[in-house]
Coordinates of C-alpha atoms in Angstrom, one line a residue:
M1 CA 409.4 -69.4 203.3
N2 CA 412.2 -67.6 205.2
D3 CA 414.5 -69.5 207.6
T4 CA 413.0 -68.0 210.8
L5 CA 410.0 -69.5 212.6
L6 CA 406.7 -67.7 212.5
G7 CA 406.9 -64.6 214.6
E8 CA 404.2 -63.4 217.0
A9 CA 402.8 -61.0 214.4
D10 CA 402.6 -63.8 211.8
V11 CA 400.8 -66.0 214.3
A12 CA 398.3 -63.3 215.2
D13 CA 397.7 -62.8 211.4
S14 CA 397.2 -66.6 211.0
E15 CA 394.7 -66.5 213.9
N16 CA 392.7 -63.9 212.2
K17 CA 392.6 -65.9 209.0
A18 CA 391.3 -68.9 211.0
G19 CA 388.4 -66.9 212.3
Q20 CA 389.8 -67.1 215.9
T21 CA 390.4 -64.2 218.2
P22 CA 392.5 -65.6 221.1
K23 CA 394.2 -63.3 223.5
H24 CA 397.9 -62.9 223.1
I25 CA 399.8 -64.9 225.7
A26 CA 403.5 -64.2 226.3
A27 CA 405.9 -67.2 226.0
S28 CA 406.6 -67.0 229.8
A29 CA 402.9 -67.4 230.6
V30 CA 401.9 -70.1 228.1
R31 CA 399.3 -72.6 229.1
L32 CA 399.7 -76.2 228.0
V33 CA 396.7 -78.5 227.4
P34 CA 397.3 -82.2 226.9
V35 CA 394.9 -83.6 224.3
V36 CA 394.6 -87.4 224.3
L37 CA 393.3 -88.9 221.1
A38 CA 391.4 -92.0 222.2
G39 CA 389.2 -92.9 219.3
G40 CA 391.0 -96.0 217.8
A41 CA 389.8 -99.6 217.6
G42 CA 393.1 -101.5 217.7
S43 CA 392.0 -104.6 215.9
R44 CA 395.7 -105.9 215.5
L45 CA 395.6 -106.5 219.3
W46 CA 392.6 -108.9 219.1
P47 CA 391.4 -110.8 221.1
M48 CA 392.1 -108.4 224.0
S49 CA 391.3 -105.3 222.0
R50 CA 387.9 -105.3 220.3
E51 CA 385.5 -102.7 218.9
Q52 CA 383.5 -102.4 222.1
F53 CA 386.5 -102.3 224.4
P54 CA 389.6 -101.2 222.4
K55 CA 393.3 -101.3 223.3
Q56 CA 393.5 -97.8 224.9
L57 CA 391.1 -99.1 227.7
I58 CA 393.2 -102.2 228.4
D59 CA 396.0 -102.7 230.9
L60 CA 398.4 -104.1 228.4
L61 CA 401.7 -103.3 230.2
G62 CA 400.8 -102.7 233.8
P63 CA 398.1 -101.7 236.3
D64 CA 397.1 -98.7 234.3
S65 CA 395.3 -98.8 231.0
L66 CA 397.0 -97.1 228.1
L67 CA 394.5 -94.3 228.4
Q68 CA 395.2 -93.8 232.1
A69 CA 398.9 -93.8 231.5
T70 CA 398.7 -91.3 228.7
A71 CA 396.3 -88.9 230.6
Q72 CA 398.9 -88.8 233.4
R73 CA 401.9 -88.3 231.3
M74 CA 402.1 -84.5 231.7
K75 CA 401.6 -84.8 235.5
G76 CA 404.3 -83.0 237.4
F77 CA 405.5 -81.1 234.3
H78 CA 407.5 -78.1 235.4
A79 CA 409.2 -75.7 232.9
T80 CA 409.7 -72.0 232.4
E81 CA 407.3 -72.3 229.4
G82 CA 404.2 -72.4 231.7
T83 CA 401.6 -74.6 233.4
V84 CA 399.6 -77.6 232.4
G85 CA 395.8 -77.5 232.3
A86 CA 393.3 -80.3 232.7
P87 CA 393.5 -82.8 229.8
I88 CA 391.0 -83.0 227.0
I89 CA 390.1 -86.6 226.0
V90 CA 388.6 -87.1 222.5
C91 CA 386.8 -90.5 222.3
G92 CA 383.8 -92.2 220.7
D93 CA 380.3 -92.2 222.1
E94 CA 380.4 -95.9 222.7
H95 CA 383.4 -95.6 225.0
R96 CA 382.6 -92.4 226.9
F97 CA 381.3 -94.1 230.0
I98 CA 384.3 -96.4 230.6
T99 CA 386.6 -93.6 229.6
A100 CA 385.1 -91.4 232.3
E101 CA 385.2 -94.3 234.8
Q102 CA 388.8 -95.0 234.2
L103 CA 389.7 -91.3 234.6
R104 CA 387.8 -91.1 237.9
A105 CA 389.6 -94.2 239.2
R106 CA 392.9 -92.3 238.8
G107 CA 391.6 -89.0 240.1
I108 CA 392.1 -87.3 236.7
D109 CA 389.9 -84.2 236.1
A110 CA 389.4 -84.1 232.4
R111 CA 387.1 -82.7 229.8
I112 CA 385.8 -85.5 227.5
V113 CA 384.9 -84.5 223.9
V114 CA 382.6 -87.2 222.4
E115 CA 383.0 -87.7 218.7
P116 CA 379.6 -88.5 217.0
A117 CA 381.5 -90.5 214.4
R118 CA 385.1 -91.5 213.5
R119 CA 386.8 -89.1 211.3
D120 CA 390.5 -89.9 212.1
T121 CA 393.0 -87.8 214.0
A122 CA 392.9 -84.5 212.1
P123 CA 389.2 -83.6 212.9
A124 CA 389.7 -84.9 216.5
L125 CA 392.6 -82.5 217.0
T126 CA 390.6 -79.7 215.4
I127 CA 387.7 -80.1 217.7
A128 CA 390.1 -80.0 220.6
A129 CA 391.8 -76.9 219.3
A130 CA 388.5 -75.2 218.9
D131 CA 387.6 -76.1 222.4
V132 CA 390.9 -74.7 223.7
C133 CA 390.2 -71.4 222.0
V134 CA 386.5 -71.2 223.1
N135 CA 387.1 -68.4 225.7
G136 CA 389.5 -66.4 223.6
D137 CA 392.5 -68.1 225.1
D138 CA 395.3 -69.6 223.1
A139 CA 397.2 -72.6 224.6
V140 CA 399.9 -74.9 223.4
I141 CA 398.3 -78.3 222.7
V142 CA 400.3 -81.5 223.5
A143 CA 398.4 -84.1 221.3
M144 CA 399.1 -87.7 222.3
P145 CA 397.6 -90.9 221.0
A146 CA 396.2 -93.0 223.8
D147 CA 397.9 -96.2 222.7
H148 CA 401.6 -95.4 223.2
A149 CA 404.0 -96.6 225.8
I150 CA 406.7 -94.3 227.3
E151 CA 409.3 -95.8 229.6
D152 CA 411.1 -92.6 230.7
V153 CA 408.4 -90.0 231.5
A154 CA 411.1 -87.4 232.6
A155 CA 412.8 -87.7 229.2
F156 CA 409.4 -87.4 227.5
Q157 CA 408.6 -84.2 229.4
S158 CA 412.1 -82.8 228.6
A159 CA 411.3 -83.3 224.8
I160 CA 408.0 -81.7 225.3
S161 CA 409.7 -78.7 226.9
L162 CA 411.8 -78.2 223.9
A163 CA 408.9 -78.7 221.6
V164 CA 406.9 -76.0 223.4
Q165 CA 409.6 -73.5 222.8
H166 CA 409.3 -74.0 219.0
A167 CA 405.5 -74.2 219.1
Q168 CA 405.4 -70.8 220.9
R169 CA 407.2 -69.3 218.0
G170 CA 404.6 -70.6 215.5
A171 CA 405.9 -74.1 214.5
I172 CA 403.9 -77.3 214.3
V173 CA 406.2 -79.7 216.2
T174 CA 406.3 -83.5 216.2
L175 CA 408.4 -85.8 218.3
G176 CA 410.7 -88.0 216.3
V177 CA 412.2 -91.2 217.7
P178 CA 415.8 -92.0 216.6
P179 CA 415.4 -95.5 215.2
T180 CA 417.0 -98.5 216.8
R181 CA 416.1 -101.0 214.1
A182 CA 414.8 -101.0 210.5
D183 CA 411.1 -101.3 211.5
T184 CA 408.6 -101.4 208.7
G185 CA 405.6 -100.8 211.0
F186 CA 406.3 -97.1 211.6
G187 CA 406.2 -94.0 209.4
Y188 CA 409.5 -92.0 209.1
I189 CA 410.5 -88.4 209.1
R190 CA 413.4 -87.2 207.0
L191 CA 415.4 -84.6 208.9
G192 CA 416.0 -81.1 207.5
S193 CA 418.4 -78.5 208.7
G194 CA 419.4 -78.5 212.4
L195 CA 418.1 -75.7 214.6
G196 CA 421.0 -75.7 217.1
D197 CA 419.2 -77.3 220.0
G198 CA 418.7 -80.8 218.8
A199 CA 415.6 -80.1 216.9
H200 CA 415.4 -80.1 213.1
R201 CA 413.2 -78.8 210.3
I202 CA 411.1 -81.5 208.8
A203 CA 412.2 -82.3 205.3
R204 CA 409.5 -84.7 204.5
F205 CA 407.3 -87.5 205.9
V206 CA 407.6 -91.1 204.6
E207 CA 405.0 -93.7 204.9
K208 CA 405.7 -97.2 206.3
P209 CA 408.6 -98.4 204.1
A210 CA 409.5 -101.8 202.7
A211 CA 412.2 -103.7 204.6
E212 CA 415.1 -102.8 202.2
Q213 CA 414.1 -99.1 202.3
A214 CA 413.9 -99.2 206.1
E215 CA 417.4 -100.6 206.2
Q216 CA 418.6 -97.7 204.1
Y217 CA 416.9 -95.1 206.3
L218 CA 418.5 -96.6 209.4
A219 CA 422.0 -96.6 207.8
S220 CA 421.7 -93.0 206.6
G221 CA 421.0 -91.5 210.0
E222 CA 418.8 -89.0 208.3
Y223 CA 415.4 -90.5 209.4
W224 CA 413.6 -90.7 212.6
W225 CA 410.4 -92.7 213.4
N226 CA 407.3 -90.6 213.4
S227 CA 405.8 -90.9 216.9
G228 CA 402.5 -89.3 216.1
I229 CA 402.8 -86.9 219.1
F230 CA 402.3 -83.2 218.1
V231 CA 402.9 -79.9 219.9
V232 CA 401.2 -76.8 218.5
R233 CA 399.4 -73.6 219.5
A234 CA 395.7 -74.1 219.1
S235 CA 395.4 -71.0 216.9
V236 CA 398.3 -72.0 214.7
W237 CA 396.7 -75.4 214.1
L238 CA 393.3 -73.9 213.2
A239 CA 394.9 -71.2 211.0
T240 CA 397.0 -73.8 209.1
L241 CA 394.1 -76.2 208.6
K242 CA 391.9 -73.3 207.4
V243 CA 394.3 -72.8 204.5
M244 CA 395.1 -76.5 203.8
R245 CA 391.8 -78.2 204.4
P246 CA 389.1 -75.5 204.6
A247 CA 386.2 -77.9 204.4
M248 CA 387.5 -79.9 207.4
H249 CA 388.2 -76.7 209.4
D250 CA 384.8 -75.2 208.8
A251 CA 382.9 -78.4 209.6
C252 CA 384.8 -78.9 212.8
V253 CA 384.5 -75.3 214.0
L254 CA 380.8 -75.3 213.2
A255 CA 380.4 -78.7 215.0
H256 CA 382.1 -77.2 218.1
T257 CA 380.1 -73.9 217.9
Q258 CA 376.8 -75.8 217.8
G259 CA 377.9 -78.5 220.3
T260 CA 376.4 -79.0 223.8
S261 CA 377.7 -79.9 227.2
D262 CA 376.4 -82.9 229.1
G263 CA 378.1 -83.1 232.6
V264 CA 381.8 -84.0 232.0
Y265 CA 381.0 -84.6 228.3
F266 CA 381.1 -82.1 225.4
R267 CA 379.2 -83.2 222.3
P268 CA 380.0 -81.6 219.0
D269 CA 377.0 -81.2 216.6
A270 CA 376.7 -84.6 214.9
N271 CA 375.6 -83.4 211.5
A272 CA 378.3 -80.8 211.2
F273 CA 381.1 -83.2 212.4
K274 CA 380.0 -86.0 210.1
S275 CA 380.4 -83.6 207.2
A276 CA 384.1 -83.2 207.9
P277 CA 386.4 -85.2 205.6
S278 CA 388.1 -88.1 207.4
D279 CA 391.9 -87.8 207.5
S280 CA 395.0 -88.1 209.7
I281 CA 397.1 -85.3 211.1
D282 CA 400.0 -86.4 208.9
Y283 CA 398.1 -86.5 205.6
A284 CA 395.9 -83.5 206.2
V285 CA 398.7 -81.1 207.4
M286 CA 402.2 -82.4 208.3
E287 CA 403.1 -83.9 204.9
R288 CA 402.4 -80.5 203.3
L289 CA 404.4 -78.3 205.7
G290 CA 407.2 -76.4 204.0
T291 CA 405.7 -76.6 200.5
D292 CA 403.9 -73.2 200.8
E293 CA 405.1 -70.0 202.5
R294 CA 401.6 -69.5 203.9
F295 CA 402.0 -72.5 206.2
A296 CA 403.7 -72.8 209.5
H297 CA 407.0 -74.5 209.7
G298 CA 407.3 -78.2 210.6
V299 CA 409.8 -79.0 213.3
V300 CA 410.9 -82.4 214.7
V301 CA 412.2 -82.7 218.2
P302 CA 414.1 -85.9 219.3
L303 CA 412.3 -88.2 221.7
D304 CA 414.6 -90.8 223.4
A305 CA 412.3 -92.0 226.2
G306 CA 411.7 -95.7 225.5
W307 CA 408.7 -94.9 223.1
S308 CA 406.6 -97.6 221.6
D309 CA 403.5 -97.5 219.4
L310 CA 401.6 -100.5 220.7
G311 CA 400.1 -101.3 217.3
S312 CA 400.7 -105.1 217.4
W313 CA 401.5 -107.9 219.7
D314 CA 405.1 -107.8 218.5
A315 CA 405.3 -104.2 219.8
V316 CA 403.8 -105.3 223.2
W317 CA 406.5 -108.0 223.3
E318 CA 409.2 -105.3 222.6
A319 CA 407.9 -103.1 225.4
L320 CA 407.8 -105.7 228.1
D321 CA 410.7 -107.1 230.3
K322 CA 412.0 -110.5 229.0
D323 CA 413.6 -113.5 230.6
A324 CA 417.0 -114.9 229.6
D325 CA 415.5 -116.6 226.6
G326 CA 413.8 -113.5 225.3
N327 CA 410.3 -114.5 226.4
A328 CA 407.7 -112.0 227.8
A329 CA 404.6 -112.9 229.7
R330 CA 401.6 -111.5 231.6
G331 CA 399.3 -113.5 233.7
R332 CA 399.6 -117.3 234.4
V333 CA 402.3 -118.4 231.9
V334 CA 404.9 -121.1 232.0
F335 CA 407.8 -121.3 229.4
E336 CA 409.7 -124.5 228.9
G337 CA 412.4 -124.5 226.2
A338 CA 410.7 -121.5 224.5
T339 CA 412.5 -118.6 223.0
S340 CA 411.6 -115.0 221.9
S341 CA 407.9 -115.6 222.5
F342 CA 405.0 -113.7 224.2
A343 CA 402.1 -115.1 226.1
H344 CA 399.2 -113.2 227.9
S345 CA 396.7 -115.0 230.0
Q346 CA 393.6 -113.4 231.3
G347 CA 392.7 -116.5 233.4
R348 CA 393.7 -119.9 232.3
L349 CA 397.2 -121.2 232.5
I350 CA 399.3 -121.0 229.3
A351 CA 402.2 -123.5 228.9
C352 CA 404.6 -122.8 226.0
V353 CA 406.9 -125.7 225.2
G354 CA 409.7 -125.6 222.7
V355 CA 408.3 -122.8 220.6
T356 CA 410.1 -119.8 219.0
N357 CA 408.8 -116.4 218.0
V358 CA 405.2 -117.3 219.0
V359 CA 402.4 -115.1 220.3
V360 CA 399.7 -116.7 222.5
V361 CA 396.9 -114.5 223.9
E362 CA 394.1 -116.1 226.0
T363 CA 390.8 -114.5 226.9
D364 CA 387.5 -115.8 228.3
D365 CA 386.1 -116.6 224.8
A366 CA 389.0 -116.7 222.4
V367 CA 392.6 -117.7 222.0
L368 CA 395.1 -116.2 219.5
V369 CA 398.2 -118.2 218.4
A370 CA 400.4 -116.4 215.9
D371 CA 403.9 -116.3 214.5
R372 CA 405.4 -113.1 216.0
S373 CA 406.6 -112.0 212.5
R374 CA 403.1 -112.1 211.1
V375 CA 401.1 -110.4 213.9
Q376 CA 400.1 -107.6 211.5
E377 CA 397.8 -110.1 209.9
V378 CA 395.6 -110.4 213.0
K379 CA 393.6 -107.5 211.6
D380 CA 392.8 -109.6 208.6
V381 CA 391.6 -112.4 210.8
V382 CA 389.2 -109.9 212.6
S383 CA 387.9 -108.8 209.2
R384 CA 387.2 -112.5 208.3
M385 CA 385.4 -113.1 211.6
R386 CA 383.2 -110.0 210.9
A387 CA 382.3 -111.4 207.5
L388 CA 381.3 -114.6 209.2
Q389 CA 379.3 -112.6 211.8
A390 CA 381.3 -114.0 214.7
P391 CA 380.4 -112.0 217.8
E392 CA 383.9 -112.4 219.1
A393 CA 385.2 -110.0 216.4
D394 CA 383.8 -106.9 218.2
A395 CA 382.6 -107.8 221.7
H396 CA 384.1 -109.5 224.7
R397 CA 382.1 -112.1 226.8
K398 CA 382.2 -109.5 229.5
V399 CA 380.5 -106.3 228.3
R400 CA 380.8 -103.0 230.2
R401 CA 377.8 -100.7 230.5
P402 CA 377.5 -97.3 232.3
W403 CA 375.6 -99.0 235.1
G404 CA 378.2 -101.9 235.5
Y405 CA 378.7 -105.0 233.4
Y406 CA 377.3 -108.4 232.3
D407 CA 379.2 -111.6 231.5
S408 CA 377.6 -114.1 229.2
I409 CA 378.5 -117.4 230.9
D410 CA 376.4 -119.9 228.9
R411 CA 374.1 -120.1 226.0
G412 CA 372.2 -122.6 223.9
E413 CA 369.7 -122.6 221.0
R414 CA 366.9 -120.9 223.0
F415 CA 368.5 -119.7 226.2
Q416 CA 371.3 -117.6 227.5
V417 CA 372.7 -117.2 231.0
K418 CA 374.3 -113.9 232.2
R419 CA 376.0 -112.8 235.3
I420 CA 375.0 -109.1 235.9
V421 CA 376.7 -106.7 238.2
V422 CA 375.1 -103.3 238.8
N423 CA 377.1 -100.6 240.5
P424 CA 375.7 -98.8 243.6
G425 CA 373.2 -96.2 242.3
G426 CA 373.2 -97.8 238.8
R427 CA 370.0 -98.4 236.9
L428 CA 369.3 -100.1 233.6
S429 CA 367.0 -98.5 231.1
L430 CA 363.3 -98.9 231.3
Q431 CA 362.8 -101.4 228.5
L432 CA 361.0 -104.4 227.0
H433 CA 361.9 -107.3 224.7
H434 CA 359.8 -108.7 221.9
H435 CA 361.4 -112.1 221.7
R436 CA 362.6 -113.2 225.1
A437 CA 361.5 -113.5 228.7
E438 CA 364.0 -113.2 231.6
H439 CA 364.4 -114.7 235.1
W440 CA 366.5 -112.8 237.7
I441 CA 368.0 -114.4 240.7
V442 CA 369.8 -112.1 243.2
V443 CA 373.1 -113.5 244.4
S444 CA 374.2 -110.5 246.6
G445 CA 373.0 -107.0 247.2
T446 CA 369.6 -105.5 246.9
A447 CA 367.6 -105.0 243.7
L448 CA 364.8 -102.5 243.0
I449 CA 362.6 -104.1 240.2
T450 CA 360.1 -102.3 238.0
R451 CA 357.8 -104.8 236.2
G452 CA 354.8 -103.3 234.4
N453 CA 352.9 -101.3 237.0
E454 CA 354.7 -103.0 239.9
E455 CA 357.7 -101.9 241.9
F456 CA 359.3 -104.2 244.5
M457 CA 362.6 -105.1 246.2
L458 CA 364.5 -108.3 246.0
S459 CA 367.4 -109.4 248.2
E460 CA 369.8 -112.4 248.3
N461 CA 368.3 -115.7 247.0
Q462 CA 365.1 -114.1 245.9
S463 CA 364.0 -114.1 242.2
A464 CA 361.6 -112.5 239.7
F465 CA 360.2 -113.4 236.3
I466 CA 359.9 -110.8 233.5
P467 CA 357.5 -112.1 230.8
L468 CA 358.1 -111.4 227.1
G469 CA 356.8 -107.9 226.1
V470 CA 356.5 -106.5 229.7
T471 CA 358.2 -103.2 230.5
H472 CA 360.8 -103.5 233.2
R473 CA 363.8 -102.0 234.9
L474 CA 366.6 -103.1 237.3
E475 CA 368.2 -100.7 239.8
N476 CA 370.7 -101.0 242.6
P477 CA 369.5 -98.7 245.4
G478 CA 372.1 -100.0 247.9
K479 CA 375.7 -99.0 248.7
L480 CA 377.2 -102.4 247.6
P481 CA 377.4 -103.9 244.1
L482 CA 374.3 -105.8 243.1
E483 CA 375.0 -109.2 241.6
L484 CA 372.4 -111.4 240.0
I485 CA 372.1 -114.3 237.5
E486 CA 369.8 -113.7 234.5
V487 CA 368.4 -116.5 232.5
Q488 CA 367.0 -115.5 229.1
S489 CA 364.7 -117.7 227.1
G490 CA 363.1 -117.1 223.8
S491 CA 363.3 -117.3 220.0
Y492 CA 365.8 -114.5 219.6
L493 CA 368.4 -113.4 222.2
G494 CA 370.3 -110.6 220.5
E495 CA 371.2 -107.4 222.2
D496 CA 369.3 -105.4 219.6
D497 CA 366.0 -106.8 220.9
I498 CA 365.8 -103.9 223.4
V499 CA 363.1 -101.2 223.2
R500 CA 364.2 -98.3 225.6
F501 CA 361.6 -95.9 227.0
D502 CA 363.8 -94.1 229.5
D503 CA 367.5 -94.1 230.1
T504 CA 369.6 -92.3 232.7
Y505 CA 372.7 -92.4 230.5
G506 CA 371.2 -90.8 227.4
R507 CA 371.4 -93.9 225.2
A508 CA 369.1 -94.3 222.3

């Protein structure tokens, strides 16, 4: 391929190959669309991050969750390149309600694309790119994983501004982080020729190296960490994927074409999307750039903004402020004679005495204690717990639902006690259970109860009994949260003993 970036005519030709017909938009009028990839599980950050409530939804570093911080990262972006549209959030179906709730809490107007199944980051970005081009427009996508930390947002936006200039000329751009240490937890990018503005061509991508190799990369000065943040015109991504991975491109475009809107949610067609091969952006496209003249150029722009990929508890420790002994903490924590350690308490007091390089994380139902140099093995512990069918592997004691949440506060062989909080206007599904009966005692608020053919109200200190096998529903018709205690009794108390007849939130 020649040394110049793809020109406008080349981009238009690529768009036609991809089956897209976006309008031509001049560089001075480009529209930017942040795309937040929020479909991960984050099992290395157990016990806080679990399958049903993963790390992007957790406030690991401050008052905002990682999702909230990422969705606001382009806020206030001003550059000659253009304006920023509302973000697109790509997440799983099981997390769509809490995702929408967290965005509303920060006043973020976003479009939520709900993946029917996990297919990694390349199909997620492709669905978003197809969505951007749906009206014939062509915007520059700023694709960001939802689990990163950025200390200096102004420096981040400056790097994006440079990346947009290259993306407008047809490049697929990634942000590379000049390394500060020989880290084996990140992928690396080998720098190609300089482009005169601090950016470089991408020579090649390198997977997570061994320690000795990482030391060599750091000493050479020719490698940057791969941040996983990408900037590319939507049409260029679609055109490139059409050539490189046609099966993935066609499945995702079809899934989008046959998708449906449901309020703030867009649902790609499940069958078409599930037929797409699963692959990451790096494997599917980035590692192949420069090997074929049909493909767009790969460009890497430096990002010096205090970036961190929060993939482990060690990375969280790195991102937090530390005391004089190198300790970092959140919640109720006391250090005495401890060094280089991290502790996170969600409630109970943690006291760390005379320990070094230790991670301690406390939640309502689990405690993690680990050597900070071996935190990558937390994922293996989660796999072992799943094999043992331990519920703590995937679910917290406090479980969020679209109507509110419940907290399992006690259980025995044939009983379980839950604290249930229903938001104003919230309503549980119309359901029955084959194996358990339920007693409801209202603690505060007002409850509207459906029980068989009956419908009645309960207020504070009143109760109702729901016999086994009887259709029932709980609603909060008031303006304040409804709190009640539920006592379940029966031979089986699993959450899969629910037969739903009607559900406001579209759950099966």
